[in-house]
Amino acid sequence: MLNSALHLPALRGGLLALLAAVLFGVSTPLIQRLGAGLGAFTTAALLYAGAAVAGALSLRTAAHEARVLRSDIPRLLAMAGFGAALGPVALSWGLQHTSGASASLMLTLEALFTATLAWWLYSETMDRRVWTAMLLLLAGGMALVLDQGLQGGQQLFGLLAVLLATVAWGIDNTLSRGLAERDPSQVVMAKAILGATATTALAISTGEPLPSLPAGLGLLAIGATGYGLSLRLYLLAQRAFGAARTGSVFAFAPFIGAAVAFGFGERSVGWLMLLGGVFMLAGVVLHLSEIHEHEHTHELLEHEHAHRHNDGHHSHVHDVMPDGSHSHNHTHEPVTHAHPHAPDAHHQHAHHGLHKQSQPYE
């Protein structure tokens, strides 16, 4: 399984995105419980302070990962504004005005915004299998939200705030695609510090109450795992198979959050919620089993990112060959070949007609 994951980008990227989804999905109902009585700015500040710590603890050297550049600062500022300020503040407020399950399920729509923007801005290829997976995930999310609606008692403004969070994170996810080749821990730390600084200033200026020690420590821990580590895995997944597919697999997070909320005592679960879970699981499986393969040409390319020399794309030589993954500026000579691939940094070519794009494992 591990060997297959190393050579099939869809499987490798899908597993990374799925793990990121688990960490983020679990965090949503936990934030609702620990953030009760706290201001939205305070909650967001604690979450991203925890994420900054996680990023700092997982930093790698420049020999292993490409550094964030000064030219990346505008993108990081935009990511922090949408993803580390607007997104978590809207979610925190929404969680205080609706149920944890319904808020978790509403987050499904983040995948739709992410995939649409990635398709539009990065021209990521979306074949029939990917579109089918997207539709299954969207159908699952709609079934889950409808299930909550039939239960009654939804508070519209809370859900609209969560919807705003999904839009903000969809924009953030698309912006982060441009930094997927940088050190993910450095990106996490920079974005989290910017977000935590902004929301802390807003919390102080609006006079929000201080959290209790248990709540504060709990939210820091949730931020480190559900936002810091989850974002790191998300960026690695984008590196492996693009923004649209990563966002789509990540859409499984709401179902995980709803399941955790159920474990915490929410019993508003009906057959539509179960049906939605089945749809979403089917969509994730379609992504994990995707094999996109055809003959394609690589043009001359010079860039820097973490890489190995056993992937068929890095044939340059070293005086002393590094052991394992390493990072430095290197050149790719033009080459034409065929192999399974995904829309990563090396495969941004155009597609004309259908190739051997979506096959089950043979």
C-alpha positions as a LaTeX table, in Angstrom:
\begin{tabular}{lrrr}
\hline
Residue & $x$ (\AA) & $y$ (\AA) & $z$ (\AA) \\
\hline
Met1 & 0.00 & 0.00 & 0.00 \\
Leu2 & 2.76 & 2.44 & 0.94 \\
Asn3 & 4.78 & 1.59 & $-2.18$ \\
Ser4 & 1.70 & 2.15 & $-4.34$ \\
Ala5 & 1.07 & 5.48 & $-2.65$ \\
Leu6 & 4.60 & 6.63 & $-3.48$ \\
His7 & 4.12 & 6.01 & $-7.22$ \\
Leu8 & 0.45 & 6.94 & $-7.69$ \\
Pro9 & 0.00 & 10.68 & $-7.04$ \\
Ala10 & $-3.78$ & 10.46 & $-6.65$ \\
Leu11 & $-3.49$ & 7.84 & $-3.93$ \\
Arg12 & $-0.66$ & 9.63 & $-2.14$ \\
Gly13 & $-2.37$ & 13.02 & $-2.32$ \\
Gly14 & $-5.75$ & 11.53 & $-1.42$ \\
Leu15 & $-4.45$ & 9.89 & 1.73 \\
Leu16 & $-2.75$ & 13.11 & 2.85 \\
Ala17 & $-5.94$ & 15.10 & 2.19 \\
Leu18 & $-8.04$ & 12.50 & 4.00 \\
Leu19 & $-5.82$ & 12.67 & 7.10 \\
Ala20 & $-6.01$ & 16.47 & 7.01 \\
Ala21 & $-9.80$ & 16.15 & 6.79 \\
Val22 & $-9.92$ & 13.89 & 9.85 \\
Leu23 & $-7.93$ & 16.35 & 11.96 \\
Phe24 & $-10.00$ & 19.35 & 10.85 \\
Gly25 & $-13.31$ & 17.50 & 11.05 \\
Val26 & $-12.74$ & 16.49 & 14.66 \\
Ser27 & $-11.85$ & 20.06 & 15.57 \\
Thr28 & $-15.21$ & 21.66 & 14.66 \\
Pro29 & $-17.43$ & 20.18 & 17.41 \\
Leu30 & $-14.56$ & 20.51 & 19.90 \\
Ile31 & $-14.30$ & 24.23 & 19.16 \\
Gln32 & $-18.02$ & 24.58 & 19.78 \\
Arg33 & $-17.67$ & 23.06 & 23.25 \\
Leu34 & $-14.46$ & 24.79 & 24.34 \\
Gly35 & $-15.34$ & 28.13 & 22.74 \\
Ala36 & $-18.70$ & 28.44 & 24.52 \\
Gly37 & $-18.91$ & 31.89 & 26.10 \\
Leu38 & $-15.79$ & 33.18 & 24.35 \\
Gly39 & $-15.65$ & 35.83 & 21.68 \\
Ala40 & $-15.12$ & 34.82 & 18.06 \\
Phe41 & $-11.88$ & 36.82 & 17.80 \\
Thr42 & $-10.45$ & 35.24 & 20.96 \\
Thr43 & $-11.31$ & 31.75 & 19.76 \\
Ala44 & $-9.71$ & 32.36 & 16.36 \\
Ala45 & $-6.59$ & 33.87 & 17.95 \\
Leu46 & $-6.08$ & 30.82 & 20.18 \\
Leu47 & $-6.61$ & 28.41 & 17.30 \\
Tyr48 & $-3.99$ & 30.06 & 15.11 \\
Ala49 & $-1.57$ & 30.58 & 17.99 \\
Gly50 & $-1.66$ & 26.80 & 18.36 \\
Ala51 & $-1.20$ & 26.39 & 14.61 \\
Ala52 & 1.86 & 28.68 & 14.71 \\
Val53 & 3.43 & 26.50 & 17.40 \\
Ala54 & 2.80 & 23.38 & 15.31 \\
Gly55 & 4.41 & 25.04 & 12.31 \\
Ala56 & 7.46 & 26.12 & 14.30 \\
Leu57 & 7.99 & 22.66 & 15.78 \\
Ser58 & 7.91 & 20.95 & 12.36 \\
Leu59 & 10.19 & 23.32 & 10.42 \\
Arg60 & 12.81 & 21.70 & 8.21 \\
Thr61 & 16.13 & 23.07 & 7.02 \\
Ala62 & 16.65 & 24.85 & 3.70 \\
Ala63 & 18.46 & 21.73 & 2.47 \\
His64 & 15.22 & 19.74 & 2.76 \\
Glu65 & 12.46 & 22.23 & 1.82 \\
Ala66 & 12.29 & 25.37 & $-0.30$ \\
Arg67 & 12.09 & 28.59 & 1.72 \\
Val68 & 9.26 & 31.10 & 1.62 \\
Leu69 & 10.39 & 34.09 & $-0.48$ \\
Arg70 & 9.79 & 37.80 & $-0.07$ \\
Ser71 & 7.68 & 37.70 & $-3.24$ \\
Asp72 & 5.33 & 35.28 & $-1.43$ \\
Ile73 & 4.39 & 37.86 & 1.24 \\
Pro74 & 1.34 & 39.34 & $-0.60$ \\
Arg75 & $-0.07$ & 35.84 & $-1.10$ \\
Leu76 & 0.56 & 34.98 & 2.57 \\
Leu77 & $-1.17$ & 38.17 & 3.69 \\
Ala78 & $-4.20$ & 37.33 & 1.57 \\
Met79 & $-4.21$ & 33.75 & 2.90 \\
Ala80 & $-4.05$ & 35.03 & 6.47 \\
Gly81 & $-6.84$ & 37.52 & 5.85 \\
Phe82 & $-9.24$ & 34.97 & 4.38 \\
Gly83 & $-8.12$ & 31.73 & 6.02 \\
Ala84 & $-6.74$ & 32.74 & 9.43 \\
Ala85 & $-8.98$ & 35.73 & 10.22 \\
Leu86 & $-12.29$ & 35.81 & 8.34 \\
Gly87 & $-12.75$ & 32.02 & 8.13 \\
Pro88 & $-12.20$ & 31.05 & 11.79 \\
Val89 & $-13.98$ & 34.16 & 13.12 \\
Ala90 & $-17.06$ & 33.41 & 11.01 \\
Leu91 & $-16.96$ & 29.75 & 12.03 \\
Ser92 & $-16.50$ & 30.57 & 15.72 \\
Trp93 & $-19.48$ & 32.93 & 15.68 \\
Gly94 & $-21.58$ & 30.50 & 13.69 \\
Leu95 & $-20.83$ & 27.63 & 16.06 \\
Gln96 & $-22.31$ & 29.67 & 18.90 \\
His97 & $-25.57$ & 30.07 & 16.98 \\
Thr98 & $-26.20$ & 26.64 & 15.48 \\
Ser99 & $-25.53$ & 22.98 & 16.23 \\
Gly100 & $-22.10$ & 21.41 & 15.83 \\
Ala101 & $-23.46$ & 18.81 & 13.43 \\
Ser102 & $-25.18$ & 21.28 & 11.11 \\
Ala103 & $-22.14$ & 23.59 & 11.14 \\
Ser104 & $-19.86$ & 20.66 & 10.30 \\
Leu105 & $-22.10$ & 19.64 & 7.42 \\
Met106 & $-22.28$ & 23.14 & 5.98 \\
Leu107 & $-18.49$ & 23.09 & 5.63 \\
Thr108 & $-18.93$ & 20.57 & 2.80 \\
Leu109 & $-19.40$ & 23.49 & 0.43 \\
Glu110 & $-15.76$ & 24.53 & 0.95 \\
Ala111 & $-14.77$ & 21.81 & $-1.54$ \\
Leu112 & $-17.06$ & 23.21 & $-4.20$ \\
Phe113 & $-15.59$ & 26.72 & $-3.93$ \\
Thr114 & $-12.02$ & 25.35 & $-3.88$ \\
Ala115 & $-12.44$ & 23.08 & $-6.89$ \\
Thr116 & $-14.23$ & 25.71 & $-8.96$ \\
Leu117 & $-11.54$ & 28.32 & $-8.27$ \\
Ala118 & $-8.72$ & 25.83 & $-8.95$ \\
Trp119 & $-10.32$ & 24.84 & $-12.26$ \\
Trp120 & $-10.80$ & 28.48 & $-13.21$ \\
Leu121 & $-7.47$ & 29.97 & $-12.02$ \\
Tyr122 & $-5.05$ & 27.04 & $-12.47$ \\
Ser123 & $-6.80$ & 25.19 & $-15.32$ \\
Glu124 & $-6.54$ & 21.96 & $-13.34$ \\
Thr125 & $-7.83$ & 19.07 & $-15.42$ \\
Met126 & $-11.22$ & 17.79 & $-14.26$ \\
Asp127 & $-12.15$ & 14.58 & $-16.06$ \\
Arg128 & $-15.39$ & 12.61 & $-15.71$ \\
Arg129 & $-14.20$ & 10.69 & $-12.66$ \\
Val130 & $-13.25$ & 13.88 & $-10.80$ \\
Trp131 & $-16.51$ & 15.62 & $-11.71$ \\
Thr132 & $-18.45$ & 12.54 & $-10.60$ \\
Ala133 & $-16.57$ & 12.50 & $-7.30$ \\
Met134 & $-17.33$ & 16.21 & $-6.84$ \\
Leu135 & $-21.03$ & 15.66 & $-7.52$ \\
Leu136 & $-21.15$ & 12.75 & $-5.05$ \\
Leu137 & $-19.53$ & 14.88 & $-2.37$ \\
Leu138 & $-21.88$ & 17.76 & $-3.09$ \\
Ala139 & $-24.89$ & 15.41 & $-3.06$ \\
Gly140 & $-23.68$ & 14.02 & 0.25 \\
Gly141 & $-23.36$ & 17.50 & 1.71 \\
Met142 & $-26.82$ & 18.48 & 0.50 \\
Ala143 & $-28.33$ & 15.33 & 2.00 \\
Leu144 & $-26.62$ & 16.02 & 5.31 \\
Val145 & $-27.79$ & 19.63 & 5.46 \\
Leu146 & $-31.32$ & 18.60 & 4.43 \\
Asp147 & $-31.30$ & 16.05 & 7.22 \\
Gln148 & $-30.56$ & 18.82 & 9.71 \\
Gly149 & $-33.25$ & 21.02 & 8.18 \\
Leu150 & $-35.89$ & 18.35 & 8.62 \\
Gln151 & $-34.97$ & 18.11 & 12.29 \\
Gly152 & $-35.94$ & 21.76 & 12.75 \\
Gly153 & $-34.42$ & 24.34 & 15.08 \\
Gln154 & $-31.68$ & 25.58 & 12.72 \\
Gln155 & $-30.66$ & 29.13 & 13.25 \\
Leu156 & $-30.23$ & 30.76 & 9.88 \\
Phe157 & $-27.67$ & 33.40 & 10.77 \\
Gly158 & $-25.38$ & 30.85 & 12.41 \\
Leu159 & $-25.43$ & 28.69 & 9.28 \\
Leu160 & $-24.87$ & 31.72 & 7.04 \\
Ala161 & $-21.79$ & 32.60 & 9.12 \\
Val162 & $-20.46$ & 29.06 & 8.60 \\
Leu163 & $-21.20$ & 29.41 & 4.88 \\
Leu164 & $-19.12$ & 32.61 & 4.86 \\
Ala165 & $-16.29$ & 30.63 & 6.48 \\
Thr166 & $-16.43$ & 28.07 & 3.67 \\
Val167 & $-16.14$ & 30.82 & 1.05 \\
Ala168 & $-13.15$ & 32.33 & 2.89 \\
Trp169 & $-11.41$ & 28.97 & 3.19 \\
Gly170 & $-12.15$ & 28.14 & $-0.45$ \\
Ile171 & $-10.28$ & 31.31 & $-1.47$ \\
Asp172 & $-7.52$ & 30.51 & 1.04 \\
Asn173 & $-7.14$ & 26.97 & $-0.32$ \\
Thr174 & $-6.82$ & 28.25 & $-3.87$ \\
Leu175 & $-4.25$ & 30.88 & $-2.87$ \\
Ser176 & $-2.23$ & 28.27 & $-0.98$ \\
Arg177 & $-1.81$ & 26.24 & $-4.19$ \\
Gly178 & 0.85 & 28.75 & $-5.25$ \\
Leu179 & 2.90 & 27.92 & $-2.12$ \\
Ala180 & 2.57 & 24.14 & $-2.25$ \\
Glu181 & 6.24 & 23.74 & $-3.23$ \\
Arg182 & 7.47 & 25.82 & $-0.27$ \\
Asp183 & 8.19 & 24.36 & 3.15 \\
Pro184 & 4.63 & 23.63 & 4.39 \\
Ser185 & 5.59 & 24.19 & 8.02 \\
Gln186 & 7.02 & 27.61 & 7.20 \\
Val187 & 3.81 & 28.50 & 5.33 \\
Val188 & 1.71 & 27.29 & 8.28 \\
Met189 & 3.77 & 29.29 & 10.78 \\
Ala190 & 3.74 & 32.50 & 8.73 \\
Lys191 & 0.02 & 32.34 & 8.00 \\
Ala192 & $-0.83$ & 31.42 & 11.60 \\
Ile193 & 1.28 & 34.21 & 13.13 \\
Leu194 & $-0.37$ & 36.79 & 10.85 \\
Gly195 & $-3.84$ & 35.46 & 11.65 \\
Ala196 & $-3.24$ & 35.19 & 15.38 \\
Thr197 & $-1.82$ & 38.71 & 15.54 \\
Ala198 & $-4.78$ & 40.24 & 13.70 \\
Thr199 & $-7.46$ & 38.41 & 15.69 \\
Thr200 & $-5.71$ & 39.08 & 19.01 \\
Ala201 & $-5.70$ & 42.79 & 18.26 \\
Leu202 & $-9.40$ & 42.64 & 17.38 \\
Ala203 & $-10.19$ & 40.65 & 20.54 \\
Ile204 & $-8.44$ & 43.24 & 22.72 \\
Ser205 & $-9.97$ & 46.23 & 20.92 \\
Thr206 & $-13.49$ & 44.81 & 21.29 \\
Gly207 & $-13.02$ & 43.88 & 24.94 \\
Glu208 & $-13.74$ & 40.17 & 24.60 \\
Pro209 & $-13.41$ & 38.16 & 27.83 \\
Leu210 & $-10.30$ & 36.12 & 28.56 \\
Pro211 & $-10.67$ & 32.33 & 28.37 \\
Ser212 & $-10.31$ & 30.02 & 31.33 \\
Leu213 & $-7.03$ & 28.09 & 31.52 \\
Pro214 & $-8.59$ & 24.74 & 30.44 \\
Ala215 & $-10.45$ & 26.35 & 27.53 \\
Gly216 & $-7.39$ & 28.30 & 26.43 \\
Leu217 & $-5.10$ & 25.27 & 26.50 \\
Gly218 & $-7.73$ & 23.14 & 24.80 \\
Leu219 & $-8.18$ & 25.61 & 21.93 \\
Leu220 & $-4.39$ & 25.90 & 21.54 \\
Ala221 & $-4.16$ & 22.11 & 21.24 \\
Ile222 & $-7.03$ & 22.03 & 18.72 \\
Gly223 & $-5.33$ & 24.77 & 16.72 \\
Ala224 & $-2.04$ & 22.85 & 16.67 \\
Thr225 & $-3.65$ & 19.68 & 15.29 \\
Gly226 & $-6.87$ & 20.70 & 13.53 \\
Tyr227 & $-5.42$ & 23.85 & 11.95 \\
Gly228 & $-1.60$ & 23.62 & 12.05 \\
Leu229 & $-0.89$ & 19.95 & 11.34 \\
Ser230 & $-4.01$ & 19.68 & 9.18 \\
Leu231 & $-2.88$ & 22.62 & 7.01 \\
Arg232 & 0.59 & 21.11 & 6.66 \\
Leu233 & $-0.91$ & 17.86 & 5.38 \\
Tyr234 & $-3.29$ & 19.80 & 3.14 \\
Leu235 & $-0.39$ & 21.65 & 1.49 \\
Leu236 & 1.48 & 18.37 & 0.95 \\
Ala237 & $-1.66$ & 16.94 & $-0.64$ \\
Gln238 & $-1.91$ & 19.96 & $-2.96$ \\
Arg239 & 1.73 & 19.38 & $-3.89$ \\
Ala240 & 0.88 & 15.79 & $-4.83$ \\
Phe241 & $-2.34$ & 16.20 & $-6.80$ \\
Gly242 & $-3.53$ & 19.78 & $-7.03$ \\
Ala243 & $-5.97$ & 22.12 & $-5.31$ \\
Ala244 & $-9.25$ & 20.87 & $-6.77$ \\
Arg245 & $-8.76$ & 17.22 & $-5.84$ \\
Thr246 & $-7.36$ & 18.08 & $-2.40$ \\
Gly247 & $-10.35$ & 20.28 & $-1.66$ \\
Ser248 & $-12.75$ & 17.61 & $-2.83$ \\
Val249 & $-11.29$ & 14.83 & $-0.67$ \\
Phe250 & $-11.08$ & 17.29 & 2.22 \\
Ala251 & $-14.88$ & 17.59 & 1.95 \\
Phe252 & $-15.08$ & 14.39 & 3.98 \\
Ala253 & $-14.18$ & 16.48 & 7.06 \\
Pro254 & $-17.79$ & 17.65 & 7.70 \\
Phe255 & $-19.05$ & 14.09 & 7.99 \\
Ile256 & $-16.30$ & 13.34 & 10.49 \\
Gly257 & $-17.24$ & 16.44 & 12.46 \\
Ala258 & $-20.90$ & 15.46 & 12.43 \\
Ala259 & $-20.01$ & 11.97 & 13.69 \\
Val260 & $-17.98$ & 13.47 & 16.55 \\
Ala261 & $-20.85$ & 15.81 & 17.39 \\
Phe262 & $-23.13$ & 12.76 & 17.51 \\
Gly263 & $-20.69$ & 11.16 & 19.94 \\
Phe264 & $-20.96$ & 14.26 & 22.12 \\
Gly265 & $-24.69$ & 13.75 & 22.47 \\
Glu266 & $-26.29$ & 15.38 & 19.44 \\
Arg267 & $-28.94$ & 12.91 & 18.31 \\
Ser268 & $-30.31$ & 14.77 & 15.30 \\
Val269 & $-29.16$ & 12.00 & 12.95 \\
Gly270 & $-31.53$ & 10.60 & 10.35 \\
Trp271 & $-31.40$ & 8.41 & 7.29 \\
Leu272 & $-30.44$ & 11.38 & 5.12 \\
Met273 & $-27.30$ & 11.90 & 7.18 \\
Leu274 & $-26.35$ & 8.25 & 6.69 \\
Leu275 & $-27.08$ & 8.50 & 2.96 \\
Gly276 & $-24.96$ & 11.64 & 2.77 \\
Gly277 & $-22.08$ & 9.82 & 4.43 \\
Val278 & $-22.30$ & 7.04 & 1.85 \\
Phe279 & $-22.23$ & 9.57 & $-1.02$ \\
Met280 & $-19.22$ & 11.34 & 0.46 \\
Leu281 & $-17.34$ & 8.09 & 1.07 \\
Ala282 & $-17.98$ & 7.07 & $-2.55$ \\
Gly283 & $-16.62$ & 10.42 & $-3.75$ \\
Val284 & $-13.44$ & 10.02 & $-1.71$ \\
Val285 & $-12.93$ & 6.46 & $-3.03$ \\
Leu286 & $-13.25$ & 7.73 & $-6.61$ \\
His287 & $-10.49$ & 10.25 & $-5.95$ \\
Leu288 & $-8.20$ & 7.71 & $-4.30$ \\
Ser289 & $-8.58$ & 5.28 & $-7.21$ \\
Glu290 & $-7.97$ & 7.84 & $-9.97$ \\
Ile291 & $-5.19$ & 7.07 & $-12.47$ \\
His292 & $-4.59$ & 9.87 & $-14.98$ \\
Glu293 & $-2.08$ & 8.65 & $-17.59$ \\
His294 & $-1.14$ & 9.67 & $-21.13$ \\
Glu295 & 1.89 & 10.75 & $-23.14$ \\
His296 & 2.86 & 14.32 & $-22.28$ \\
Thr297 & 5.78 & 16.69 & $-22.80$ \\
His298 & 7.74 & 18.55 & $-20.16$ \\
Glu299 & 9.22 & 21.85 & $-21.33$ \\
Leu300 & 12.49 & 23.26 & $-19.99$ \\
Leu301 & 11.85 & 24.23 & $-16.36$ \\
Glu302 & 13.97 & 25.67 & $-13.58$ \\
His303 & 12.64 & 25.87 & $-10.01$ \\
Glu304 & 13.24 & 24.87 & $-6.39$ \\
His305 & 11.31 & 22.44 & $-4.23$ \\
Ala306 & 11.74 & 19.29 & $-2.17$ \\
His307 & 12.36 & 16.28 & $-4.42$ \\
Arg308 & 13.89 & 12.81 & $-4.74$ \\
His309 & 15.84 & 11.22 & $-7.56$ \\
Asn310 & 13.73 & 8.09 & $-7.93$ \\
Asp311 & 10.53 & 9.71 & $-9.26$ \\
Gly312 & 11.39 & 9.79 & $-12.96$ \\
His313 & 11.53 & 13.60 & $-13.14$ \\
His314 & 14.75 & 14.53 & $-11.35$ \\
Ser315 & 17.72 & 13.18 & $-13.29$ \\
His316 & 20.22 & 15.95 & $-12.56$ \\
Val317 & 23.47 & 14.91 & $-10.93$ \\
His318 & 25.24 & 15.82 & $-7.67$ \\
Asp319 & 28.89 & 15.49 & $-6.76$ \\
Val320 & 27.63 & 13.60 & $-3.73$ \\
Met321 & 24.12 & 12.25 & $-4.20$ \\
Pro322 & 21.89 & 13.34 & $-1.26$ \\
Asp323 & 20.14 & 10.63 & 0.69 \\
Gly324 & 16.37 & 10.98 & 0.44 \\
Ser325 & 14.36 & 14.17 & $-0.02$ \\
His326 & 16.27 & 17.44 & $-0.44$ \\
Ser327 & 15.72 & 20.93 & $-1.86$ \\
His328 & 17.76 & 23.18 & $-4.16$ \\
Asn329 & 17.37 & 25.08 & $-7.41$ \\
His330 & 17.50 & 22.63 & $-10.32$ \\
Thr331 & 16.71 & 22.38 & $-14.04$ \\
His332 & 14.45 & 19.93 & $-15.86$ \\
Glu333 & 15.44 & 19.17 & $-19.44$ \\
Pro334 & 12.65 & 18.74 & $-22.01$ \\
Val335 & 11.29 & 15.20 & $-22.12$ \\
Thr336 & 8.27 & 13.36 & $-23.48$ \\
His337 & 6.99 & 10.29 & $-21.65$ \\
Ala338 & 3.89 & 8.62 & $-20.23$ \\
His339 & 3.13 & 7.70 & $-16.62$ \\
Pro340 & 0.41 & 8.24 & $-13.99$ \\
His341 & 0.40 & 11.88 & $-12.89$ \\
Ala342 & $-1.69$ & 14.65 & $-11.35$ \\
Pro343 & $-1.77$ & 18.46 & $-11.74$ \\
Asp344 & 1.30 & 19.08 & $-9.59$ \\
Ala345 & 4.15 & 21.54 & $-10.26$ \\
His346 & 5.53 & 19.34 & $-13.03$ \\
His347 & 2.26 & 18.59 & $-14.82$ \\
Gln348 & 0.50 & 21.81 & $-15.73$ \\
His349 & 0.13 & 20.85 & $-19.40$ \\
Ala350 & $-3.08$ & 21.40 & $-21.34$ \\
His351 & $-5.41$ & 18.55 & $-22.29$ \\
His352 & $-7.15$ & 18.19 & $-25.63$ \\
Gly353 & $-9.78$ & 15.48 & $-25.65$ \\
Leu354 & $-9.82$ & 12.50 & $-23.32$ \\
His355 & $-6.73$ & 10.44 & $-22.62$ \\
Lys356 & $-6.30$ & 7.44 & $-20.39$ \\
Gln357 & $-7.40$ & 9.69 & $-17.60$ \\
Ser358 & $-9.56$ & 7.71 & $-15.21$ \\
Gln359 & $-8.91$ & 4.05 & $-14.79$ \\
Pro360 & $-9.41$ & 1.73 & $-11.85$ \\
Tyr361 & $-6.38$ & $-0.07$ & $-10.49$ \\
Glu362 & $-5.28$ & $-2.93$ & $-12.66$ \\
\hline
\end{tabular}
